[in-house]
Short mmCIF file of N, CA and C in Angstrom, two decimals:
data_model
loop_
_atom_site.label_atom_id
_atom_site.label_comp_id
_atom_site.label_asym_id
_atom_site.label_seq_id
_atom_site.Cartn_x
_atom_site.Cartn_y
_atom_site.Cartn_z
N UNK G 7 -41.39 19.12 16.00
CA UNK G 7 -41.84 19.92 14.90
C UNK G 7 -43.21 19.41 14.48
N UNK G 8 -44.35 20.13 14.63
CA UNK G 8 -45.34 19.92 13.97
C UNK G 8 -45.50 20.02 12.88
N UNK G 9 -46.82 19.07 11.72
CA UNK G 9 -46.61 18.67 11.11
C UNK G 9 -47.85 19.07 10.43
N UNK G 10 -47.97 19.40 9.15
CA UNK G 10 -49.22 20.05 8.33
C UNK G 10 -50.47 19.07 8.48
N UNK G 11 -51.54 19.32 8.88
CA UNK G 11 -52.96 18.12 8.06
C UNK G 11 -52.60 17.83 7.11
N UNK G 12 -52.83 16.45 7.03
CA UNK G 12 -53.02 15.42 5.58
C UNK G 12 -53.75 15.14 5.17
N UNK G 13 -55.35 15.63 5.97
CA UNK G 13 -56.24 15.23 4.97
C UNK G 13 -57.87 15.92 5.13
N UNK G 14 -58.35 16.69 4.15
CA UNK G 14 -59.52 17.03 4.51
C UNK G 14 -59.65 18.19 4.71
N UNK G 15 -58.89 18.99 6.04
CA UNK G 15 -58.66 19.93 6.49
C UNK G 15 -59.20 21.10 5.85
N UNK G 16 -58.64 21.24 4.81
CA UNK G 16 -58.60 22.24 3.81
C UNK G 16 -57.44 23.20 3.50
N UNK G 17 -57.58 24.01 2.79
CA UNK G 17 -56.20 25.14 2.63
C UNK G 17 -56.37 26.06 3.71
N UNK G 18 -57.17 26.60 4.71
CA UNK G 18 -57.48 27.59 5.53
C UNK G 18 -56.48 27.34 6.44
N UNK G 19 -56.53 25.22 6.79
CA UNK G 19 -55.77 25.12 7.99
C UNK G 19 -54.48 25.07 7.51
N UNK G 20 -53.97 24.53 6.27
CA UNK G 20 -53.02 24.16 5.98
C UNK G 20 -51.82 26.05 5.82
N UNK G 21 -52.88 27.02 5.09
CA UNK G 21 -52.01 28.24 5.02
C UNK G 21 -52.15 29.02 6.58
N UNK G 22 -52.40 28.85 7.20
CA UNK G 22 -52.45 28.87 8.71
C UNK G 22 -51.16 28.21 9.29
N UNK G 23 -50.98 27.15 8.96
CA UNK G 23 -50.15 26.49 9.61
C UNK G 23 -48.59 26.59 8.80
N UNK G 24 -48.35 27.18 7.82
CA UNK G 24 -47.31 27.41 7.20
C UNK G 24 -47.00 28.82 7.47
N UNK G 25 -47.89 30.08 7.71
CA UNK G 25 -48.29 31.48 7.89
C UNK G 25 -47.56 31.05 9.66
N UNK G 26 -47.92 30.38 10.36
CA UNK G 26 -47.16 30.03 11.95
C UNK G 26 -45.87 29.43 11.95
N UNK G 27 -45.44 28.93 10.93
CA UNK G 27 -44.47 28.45 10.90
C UNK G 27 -43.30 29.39 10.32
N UNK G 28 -43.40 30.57 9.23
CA UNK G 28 -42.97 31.21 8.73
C UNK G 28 -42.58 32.65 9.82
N UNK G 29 -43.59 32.63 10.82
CA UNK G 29 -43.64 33.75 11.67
C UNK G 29 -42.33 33.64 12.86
N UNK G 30 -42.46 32.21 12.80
CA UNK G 30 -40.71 31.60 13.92
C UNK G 30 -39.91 32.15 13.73
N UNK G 31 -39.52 31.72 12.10
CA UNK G 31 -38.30 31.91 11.86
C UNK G 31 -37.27 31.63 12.33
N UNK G 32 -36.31 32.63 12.86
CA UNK G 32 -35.14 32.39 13.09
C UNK G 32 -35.48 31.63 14.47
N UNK G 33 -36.34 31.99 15.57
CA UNK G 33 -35.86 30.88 16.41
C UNK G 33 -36.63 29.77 16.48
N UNK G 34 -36.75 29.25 15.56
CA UNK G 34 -37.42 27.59 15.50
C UNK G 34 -37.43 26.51 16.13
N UNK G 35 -35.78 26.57 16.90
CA UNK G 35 -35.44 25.55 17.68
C UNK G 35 -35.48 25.86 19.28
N UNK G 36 -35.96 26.90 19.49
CA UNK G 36 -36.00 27.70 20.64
C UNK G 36 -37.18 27.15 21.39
N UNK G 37 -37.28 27.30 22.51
CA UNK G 37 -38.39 27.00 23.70
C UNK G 37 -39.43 28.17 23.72
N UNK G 38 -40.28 28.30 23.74
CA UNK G 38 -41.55 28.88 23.91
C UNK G 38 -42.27 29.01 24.73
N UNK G 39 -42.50 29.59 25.55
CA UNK G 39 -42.93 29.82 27.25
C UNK G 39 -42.67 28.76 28.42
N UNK G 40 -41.51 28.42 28.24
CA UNK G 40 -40.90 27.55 29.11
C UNK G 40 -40.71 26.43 28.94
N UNK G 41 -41.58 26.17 27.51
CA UNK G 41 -41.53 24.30 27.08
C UNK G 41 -40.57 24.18 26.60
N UNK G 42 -39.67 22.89 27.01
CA UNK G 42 -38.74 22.31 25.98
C UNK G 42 -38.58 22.47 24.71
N UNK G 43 -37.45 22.72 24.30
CA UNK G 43 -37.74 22.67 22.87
C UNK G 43 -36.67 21.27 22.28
N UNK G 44 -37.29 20.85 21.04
CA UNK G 44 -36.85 19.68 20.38
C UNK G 44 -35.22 20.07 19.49
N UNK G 45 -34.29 19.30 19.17
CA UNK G 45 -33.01 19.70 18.70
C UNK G 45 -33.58 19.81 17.04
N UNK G 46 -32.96 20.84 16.32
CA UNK G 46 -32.90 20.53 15.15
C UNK G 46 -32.43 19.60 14.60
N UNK G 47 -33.26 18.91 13.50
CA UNK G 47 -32.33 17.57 12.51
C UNK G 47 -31.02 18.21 12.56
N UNK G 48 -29.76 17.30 12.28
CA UNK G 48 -28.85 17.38 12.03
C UNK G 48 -28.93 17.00 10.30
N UNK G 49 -28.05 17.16 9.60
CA UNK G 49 -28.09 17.34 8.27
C UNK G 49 -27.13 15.65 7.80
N UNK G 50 -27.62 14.84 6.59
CA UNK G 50 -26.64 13.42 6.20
C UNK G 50 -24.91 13.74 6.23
N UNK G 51 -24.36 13.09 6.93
CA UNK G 51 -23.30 13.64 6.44
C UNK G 51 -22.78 12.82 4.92
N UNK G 52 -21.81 12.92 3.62
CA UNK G 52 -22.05 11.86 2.57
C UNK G 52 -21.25 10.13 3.57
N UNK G 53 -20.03 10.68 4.08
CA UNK G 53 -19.24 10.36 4.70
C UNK G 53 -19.20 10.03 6.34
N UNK G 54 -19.28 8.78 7.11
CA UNK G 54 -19.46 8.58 8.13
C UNK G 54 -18.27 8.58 9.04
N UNK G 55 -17.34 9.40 9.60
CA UNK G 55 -16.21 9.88 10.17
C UNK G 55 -15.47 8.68 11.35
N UNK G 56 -14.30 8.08 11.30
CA UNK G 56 -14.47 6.79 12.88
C UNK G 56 -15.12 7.44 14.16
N UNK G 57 -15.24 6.73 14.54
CA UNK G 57 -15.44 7.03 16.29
C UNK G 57 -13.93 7.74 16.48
N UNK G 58 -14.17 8.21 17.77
CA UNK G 58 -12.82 8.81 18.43
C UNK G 58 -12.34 7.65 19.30
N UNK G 59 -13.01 6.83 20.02
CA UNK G 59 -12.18 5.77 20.79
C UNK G 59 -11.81 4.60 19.92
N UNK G 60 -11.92 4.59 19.00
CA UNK G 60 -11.56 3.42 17.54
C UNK G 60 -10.06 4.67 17.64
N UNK G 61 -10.00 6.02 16.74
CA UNK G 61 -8.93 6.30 16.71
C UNK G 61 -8.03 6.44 17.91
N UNK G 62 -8.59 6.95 18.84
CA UNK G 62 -7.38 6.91 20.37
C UNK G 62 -6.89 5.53 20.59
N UNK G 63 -7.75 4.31 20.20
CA UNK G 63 -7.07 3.04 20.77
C UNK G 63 -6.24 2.52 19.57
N UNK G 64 -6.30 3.12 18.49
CA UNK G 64 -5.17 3.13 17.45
C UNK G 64 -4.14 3.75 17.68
N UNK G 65 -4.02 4.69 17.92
CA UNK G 65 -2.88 6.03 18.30
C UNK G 65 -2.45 4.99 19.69
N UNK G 66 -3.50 4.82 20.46
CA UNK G 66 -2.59 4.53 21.78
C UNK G 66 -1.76 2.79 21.64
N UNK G 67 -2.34 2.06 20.33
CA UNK G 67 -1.43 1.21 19.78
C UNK G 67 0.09 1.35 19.45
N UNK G 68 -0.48 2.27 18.34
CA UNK G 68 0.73 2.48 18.03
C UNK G 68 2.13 3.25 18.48
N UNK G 69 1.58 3.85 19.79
CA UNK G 69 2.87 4.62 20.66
C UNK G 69 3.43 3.27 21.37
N UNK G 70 2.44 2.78 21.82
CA UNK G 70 2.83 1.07 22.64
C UNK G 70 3.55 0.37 21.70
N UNK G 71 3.73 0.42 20.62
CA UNK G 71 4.54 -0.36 19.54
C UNK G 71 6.00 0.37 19.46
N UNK G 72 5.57 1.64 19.08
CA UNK G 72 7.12 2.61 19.40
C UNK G 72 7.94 2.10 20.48
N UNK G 73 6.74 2.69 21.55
CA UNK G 73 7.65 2.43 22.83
C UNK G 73 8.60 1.17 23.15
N UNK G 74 7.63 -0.13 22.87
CA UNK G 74 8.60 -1.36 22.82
C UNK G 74 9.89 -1.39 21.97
N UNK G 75 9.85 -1.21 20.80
CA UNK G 75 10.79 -1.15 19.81
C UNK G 75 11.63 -0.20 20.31
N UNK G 76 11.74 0.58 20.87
CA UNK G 76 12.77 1.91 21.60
C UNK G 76 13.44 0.90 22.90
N UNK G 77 12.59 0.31 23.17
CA UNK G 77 12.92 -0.27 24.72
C UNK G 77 13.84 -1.22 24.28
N UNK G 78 13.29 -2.58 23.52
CA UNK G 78 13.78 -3.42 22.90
C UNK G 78 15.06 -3.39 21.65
N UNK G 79 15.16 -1.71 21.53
CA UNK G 79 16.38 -1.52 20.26
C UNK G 79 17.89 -2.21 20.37
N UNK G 80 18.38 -1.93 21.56
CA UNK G 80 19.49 -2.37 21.84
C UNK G 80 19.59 -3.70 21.53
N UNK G 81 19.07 -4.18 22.34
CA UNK G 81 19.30 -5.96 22.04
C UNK G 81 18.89 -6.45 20.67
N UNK G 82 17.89 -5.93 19.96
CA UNK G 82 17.24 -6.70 18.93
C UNK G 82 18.73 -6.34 17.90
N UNK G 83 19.54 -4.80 17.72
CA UNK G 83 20.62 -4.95 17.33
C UNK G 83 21.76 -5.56 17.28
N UNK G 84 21.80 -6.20 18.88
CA UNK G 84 22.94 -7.22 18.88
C UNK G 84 22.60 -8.13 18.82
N UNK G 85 21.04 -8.89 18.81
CA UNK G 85 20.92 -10.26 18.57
C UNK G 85 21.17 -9.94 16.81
N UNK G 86 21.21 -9.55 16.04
CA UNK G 86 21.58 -8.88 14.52
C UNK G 86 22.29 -9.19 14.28
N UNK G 87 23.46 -8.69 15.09
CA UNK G 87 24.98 -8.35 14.91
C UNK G 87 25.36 -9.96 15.29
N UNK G 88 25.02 -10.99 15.94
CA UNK G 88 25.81 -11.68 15.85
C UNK G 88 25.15 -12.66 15.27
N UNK G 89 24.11 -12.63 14.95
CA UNK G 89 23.10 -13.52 13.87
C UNK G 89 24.03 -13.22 12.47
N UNK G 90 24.35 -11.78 12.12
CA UNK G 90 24.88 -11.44 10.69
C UNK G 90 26.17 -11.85 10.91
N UNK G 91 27.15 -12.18 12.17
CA UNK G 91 28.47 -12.52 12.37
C UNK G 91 28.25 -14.15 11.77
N UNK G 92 27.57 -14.53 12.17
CA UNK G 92 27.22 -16.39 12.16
C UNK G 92 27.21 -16.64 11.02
N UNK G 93 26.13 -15.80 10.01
CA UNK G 93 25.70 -16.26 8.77
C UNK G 93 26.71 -15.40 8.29
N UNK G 94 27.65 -14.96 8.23
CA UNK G 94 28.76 -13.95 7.54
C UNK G 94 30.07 -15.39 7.39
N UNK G 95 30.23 -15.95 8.32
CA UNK G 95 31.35 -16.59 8.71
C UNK G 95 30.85 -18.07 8.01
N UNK G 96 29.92 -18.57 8.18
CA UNK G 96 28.82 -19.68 7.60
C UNK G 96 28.76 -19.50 6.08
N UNK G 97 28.90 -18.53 6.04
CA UNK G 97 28.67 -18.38 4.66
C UNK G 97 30.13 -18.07 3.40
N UNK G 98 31.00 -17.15 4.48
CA UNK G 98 32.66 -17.18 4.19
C UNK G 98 32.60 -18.86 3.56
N UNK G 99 32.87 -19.55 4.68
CA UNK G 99 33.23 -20.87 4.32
C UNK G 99 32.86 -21.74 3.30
N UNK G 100 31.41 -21.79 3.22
CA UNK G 100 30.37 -22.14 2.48
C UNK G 100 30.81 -21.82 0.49
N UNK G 101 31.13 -20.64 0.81
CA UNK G 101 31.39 -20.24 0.07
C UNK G 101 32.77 -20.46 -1.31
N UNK G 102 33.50 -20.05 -0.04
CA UNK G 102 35.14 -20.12 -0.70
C UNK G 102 36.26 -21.59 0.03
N UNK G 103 35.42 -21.49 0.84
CA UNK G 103 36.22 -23.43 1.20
C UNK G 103 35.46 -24.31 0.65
N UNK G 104 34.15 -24.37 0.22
CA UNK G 104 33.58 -25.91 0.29
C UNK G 104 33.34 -25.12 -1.38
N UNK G 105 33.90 -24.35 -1.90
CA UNK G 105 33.32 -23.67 -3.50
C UNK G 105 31.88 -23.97 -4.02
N UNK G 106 30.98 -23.91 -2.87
CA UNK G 106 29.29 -23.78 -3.28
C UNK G 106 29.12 -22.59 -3.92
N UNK G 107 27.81 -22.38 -4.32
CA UNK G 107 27.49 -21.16 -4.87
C UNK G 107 26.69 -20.43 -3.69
N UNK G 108 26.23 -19.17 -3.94
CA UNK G 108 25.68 -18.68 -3.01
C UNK G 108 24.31 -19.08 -2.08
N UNK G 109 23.73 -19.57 -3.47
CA UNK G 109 22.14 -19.80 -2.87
C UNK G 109 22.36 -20.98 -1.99
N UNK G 110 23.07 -22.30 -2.30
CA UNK G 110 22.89 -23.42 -0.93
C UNK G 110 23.62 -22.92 -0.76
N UNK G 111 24.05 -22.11 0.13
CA UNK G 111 24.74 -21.49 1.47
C UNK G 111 23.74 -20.72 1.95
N UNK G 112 22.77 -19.91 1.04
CA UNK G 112 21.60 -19.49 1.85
C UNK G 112 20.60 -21.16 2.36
N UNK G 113 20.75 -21.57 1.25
CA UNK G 113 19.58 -23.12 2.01
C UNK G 113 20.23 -23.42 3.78
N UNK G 114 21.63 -23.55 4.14
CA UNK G 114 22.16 -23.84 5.06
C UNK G 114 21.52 -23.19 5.94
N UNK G 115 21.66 -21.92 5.95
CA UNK G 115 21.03 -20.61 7.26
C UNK G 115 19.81 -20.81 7.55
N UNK G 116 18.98 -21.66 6.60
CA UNK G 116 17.47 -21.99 7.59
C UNK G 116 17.42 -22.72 8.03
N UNK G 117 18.98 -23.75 8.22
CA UNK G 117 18.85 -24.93 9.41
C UNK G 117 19.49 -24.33 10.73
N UNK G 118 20.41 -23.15 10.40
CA UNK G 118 21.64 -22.52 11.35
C UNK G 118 20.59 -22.11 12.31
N UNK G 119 21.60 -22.47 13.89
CA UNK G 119 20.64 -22.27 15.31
C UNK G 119 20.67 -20.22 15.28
N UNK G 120 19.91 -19.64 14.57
CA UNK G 120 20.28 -18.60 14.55
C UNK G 120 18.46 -18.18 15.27
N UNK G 121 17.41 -18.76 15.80
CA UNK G 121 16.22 -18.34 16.17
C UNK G 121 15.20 -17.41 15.28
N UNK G 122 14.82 -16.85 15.48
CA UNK G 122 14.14 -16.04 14.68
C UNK G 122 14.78 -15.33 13.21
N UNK G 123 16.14 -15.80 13.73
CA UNK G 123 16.35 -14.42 12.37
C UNK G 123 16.98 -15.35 11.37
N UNK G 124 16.53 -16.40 11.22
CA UNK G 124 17.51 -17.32 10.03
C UNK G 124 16.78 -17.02 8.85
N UNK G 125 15.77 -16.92 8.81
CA UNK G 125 14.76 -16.50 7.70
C UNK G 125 14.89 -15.29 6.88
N UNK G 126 15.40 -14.17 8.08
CA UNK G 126 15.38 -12.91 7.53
C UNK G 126 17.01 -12.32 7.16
N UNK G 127 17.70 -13.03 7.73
CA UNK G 127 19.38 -12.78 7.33
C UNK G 127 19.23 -12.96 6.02
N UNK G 128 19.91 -11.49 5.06
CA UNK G 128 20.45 -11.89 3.48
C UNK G 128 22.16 -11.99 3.54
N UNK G 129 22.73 -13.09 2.26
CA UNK G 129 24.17 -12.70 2.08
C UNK G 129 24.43 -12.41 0.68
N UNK G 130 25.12 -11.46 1.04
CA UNK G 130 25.69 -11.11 -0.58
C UNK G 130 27.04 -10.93 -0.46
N UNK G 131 27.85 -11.55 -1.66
CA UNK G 131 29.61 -11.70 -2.11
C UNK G 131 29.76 -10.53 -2.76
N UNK G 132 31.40 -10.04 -2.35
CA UNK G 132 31.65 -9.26 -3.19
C UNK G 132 33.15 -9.86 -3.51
N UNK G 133 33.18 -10.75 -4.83
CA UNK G 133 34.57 -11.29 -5.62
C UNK G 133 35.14 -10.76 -5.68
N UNK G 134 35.38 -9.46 -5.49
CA UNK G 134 36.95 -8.94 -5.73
C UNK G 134 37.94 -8.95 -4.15
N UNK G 135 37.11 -8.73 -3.69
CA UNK G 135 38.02 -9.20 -2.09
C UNK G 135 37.90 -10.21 -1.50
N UNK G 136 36.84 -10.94 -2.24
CA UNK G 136 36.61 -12.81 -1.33
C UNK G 136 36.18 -12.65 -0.35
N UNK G 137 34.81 -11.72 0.30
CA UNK G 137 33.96 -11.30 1.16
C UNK G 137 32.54 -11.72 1.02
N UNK G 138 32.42 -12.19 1.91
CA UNK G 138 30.66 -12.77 2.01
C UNK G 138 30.14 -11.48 3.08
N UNK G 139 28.91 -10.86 3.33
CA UNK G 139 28.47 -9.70 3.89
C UNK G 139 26.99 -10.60 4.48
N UNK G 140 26.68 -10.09 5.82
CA UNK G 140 25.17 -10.91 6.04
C UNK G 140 24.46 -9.95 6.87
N UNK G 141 22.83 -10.08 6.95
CA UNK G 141 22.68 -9.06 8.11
C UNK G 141 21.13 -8.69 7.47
N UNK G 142 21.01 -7.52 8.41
CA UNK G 142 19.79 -7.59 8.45
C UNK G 142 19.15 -6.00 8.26
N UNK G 143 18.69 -5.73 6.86
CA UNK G 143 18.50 -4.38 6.60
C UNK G 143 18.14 -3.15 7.81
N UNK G 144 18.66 -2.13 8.40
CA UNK G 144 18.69 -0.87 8.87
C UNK G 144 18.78 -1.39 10.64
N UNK G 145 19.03 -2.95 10.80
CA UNK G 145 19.19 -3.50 12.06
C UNK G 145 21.44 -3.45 12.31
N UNK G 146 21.56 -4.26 11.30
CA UNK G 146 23.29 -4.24 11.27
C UNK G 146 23.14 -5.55 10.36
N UNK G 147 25.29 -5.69 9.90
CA UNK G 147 25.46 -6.61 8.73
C UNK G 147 26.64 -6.82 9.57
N UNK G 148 27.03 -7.73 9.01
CA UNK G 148 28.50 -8.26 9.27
C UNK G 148 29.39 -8.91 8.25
N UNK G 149 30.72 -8.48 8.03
CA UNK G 149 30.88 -9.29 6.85
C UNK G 149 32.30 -10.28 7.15
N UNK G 150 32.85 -11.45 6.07
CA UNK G 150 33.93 -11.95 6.65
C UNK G 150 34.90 -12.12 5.19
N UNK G 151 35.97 -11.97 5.43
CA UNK G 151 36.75 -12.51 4.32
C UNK G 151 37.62 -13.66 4.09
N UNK G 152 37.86 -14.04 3.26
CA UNK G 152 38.49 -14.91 3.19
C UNK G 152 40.14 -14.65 2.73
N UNK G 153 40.86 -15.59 3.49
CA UNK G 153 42.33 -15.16 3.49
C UNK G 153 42.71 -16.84 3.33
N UNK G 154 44.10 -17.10 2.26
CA UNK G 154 44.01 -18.57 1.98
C UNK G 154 45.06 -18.90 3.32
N UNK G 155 45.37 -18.00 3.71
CA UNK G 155 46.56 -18.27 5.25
C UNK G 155 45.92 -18.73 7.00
N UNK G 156 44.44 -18.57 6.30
CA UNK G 156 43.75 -17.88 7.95
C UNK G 156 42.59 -18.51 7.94
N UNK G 157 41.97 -18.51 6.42
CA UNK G 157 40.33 -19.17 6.51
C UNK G 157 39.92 -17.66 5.98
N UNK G 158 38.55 -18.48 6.60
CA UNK G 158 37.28 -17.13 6.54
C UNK G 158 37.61 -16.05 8.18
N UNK G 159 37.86 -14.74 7.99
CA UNK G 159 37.55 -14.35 9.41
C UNK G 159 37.12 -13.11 9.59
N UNK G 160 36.46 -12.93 10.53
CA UNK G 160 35.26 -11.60 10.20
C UNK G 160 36.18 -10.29 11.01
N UNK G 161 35.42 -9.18 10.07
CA UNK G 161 36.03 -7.72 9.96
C UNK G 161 35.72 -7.38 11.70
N UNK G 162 36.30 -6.87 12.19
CA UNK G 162 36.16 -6.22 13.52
C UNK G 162 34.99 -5.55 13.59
N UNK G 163 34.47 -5.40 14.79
CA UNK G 163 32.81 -4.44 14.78
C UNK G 163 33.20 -3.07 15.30
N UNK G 164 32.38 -2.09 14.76
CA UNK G 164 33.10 -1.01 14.68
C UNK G 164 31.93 -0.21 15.91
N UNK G 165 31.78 -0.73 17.32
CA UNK G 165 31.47 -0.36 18.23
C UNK G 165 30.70 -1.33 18.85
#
């Protein structure tokens, strides 16, 4: 895009050169006897949008995260299920044989060989049946009761 005189010139060249510029018009950005023509500015945007390979290697994260967790579901449920059997039965006892309160019976479960999940196992009692419950939110729980004939012994798994 050419560009008005800045200096001297006078108004002759300057309304000349606005009078040529006005005559374009609509095709401004167009080529002119075969010469190249230059792209129009693009306009600020306020807002600078991500890249697309920033979002595809996000998206393609996060299907790779799905996918494992789908792959990995089964087992991570039964390492659960018998992590919440351990600390269910650990905690039965803890509980209603050795008459602790709840919380050191939780202190116990972060020494219990339970691997990763000793941290994240909760137990909660329910006194009216002499049941300790353990487990691991929307993974599985397990619970055990106590019987003064039998001990602590845990509810059957229901698959």
């Amino acid at each position: 895009m050419a560009t008005p005189p800045k200096s001297g010139a006078g108004d002759k060249l300057r309304q000349a050169w606005q009078q040529r510029q006005a005559s374009r018009g609509p095709e401004r950005g167009r080529a002119s006897e075969g010469q190249p023509s230059a792209k129009a500015p693009r306009a600020p945007h306020a807002a600078r949008q991500p890249s697309r390979w920033l979002r595809n290697l996000v998206v393609l994260a996060l299907l790779v995260g799905a996918g494992l967790l789908a792959w990995q579901w089964a087992d991570l449920r039964e390492r659960t299920r018998i992590g919440g059997a351990y600390a269910a039965r650990l905690g039965c006892v803890c509980r209603h044989v050795s008459q602790r309160d709840l919380k050191s019976c939780e202190a116990d479960l972060a020494v219990a060989p339970l691997g990763g999940i000793a941290g994240r196992v909760w137990l909660s009692e329910d006194t009216e049946t002499r049941s300790v419950s353990a487990g691991l939110p929307l993974l599985g729980y397990q619970s055990a009761r106590y019987d003064s004939r039998h001990g602590c012994r845990l509810e059957p798994w229901d698959g």
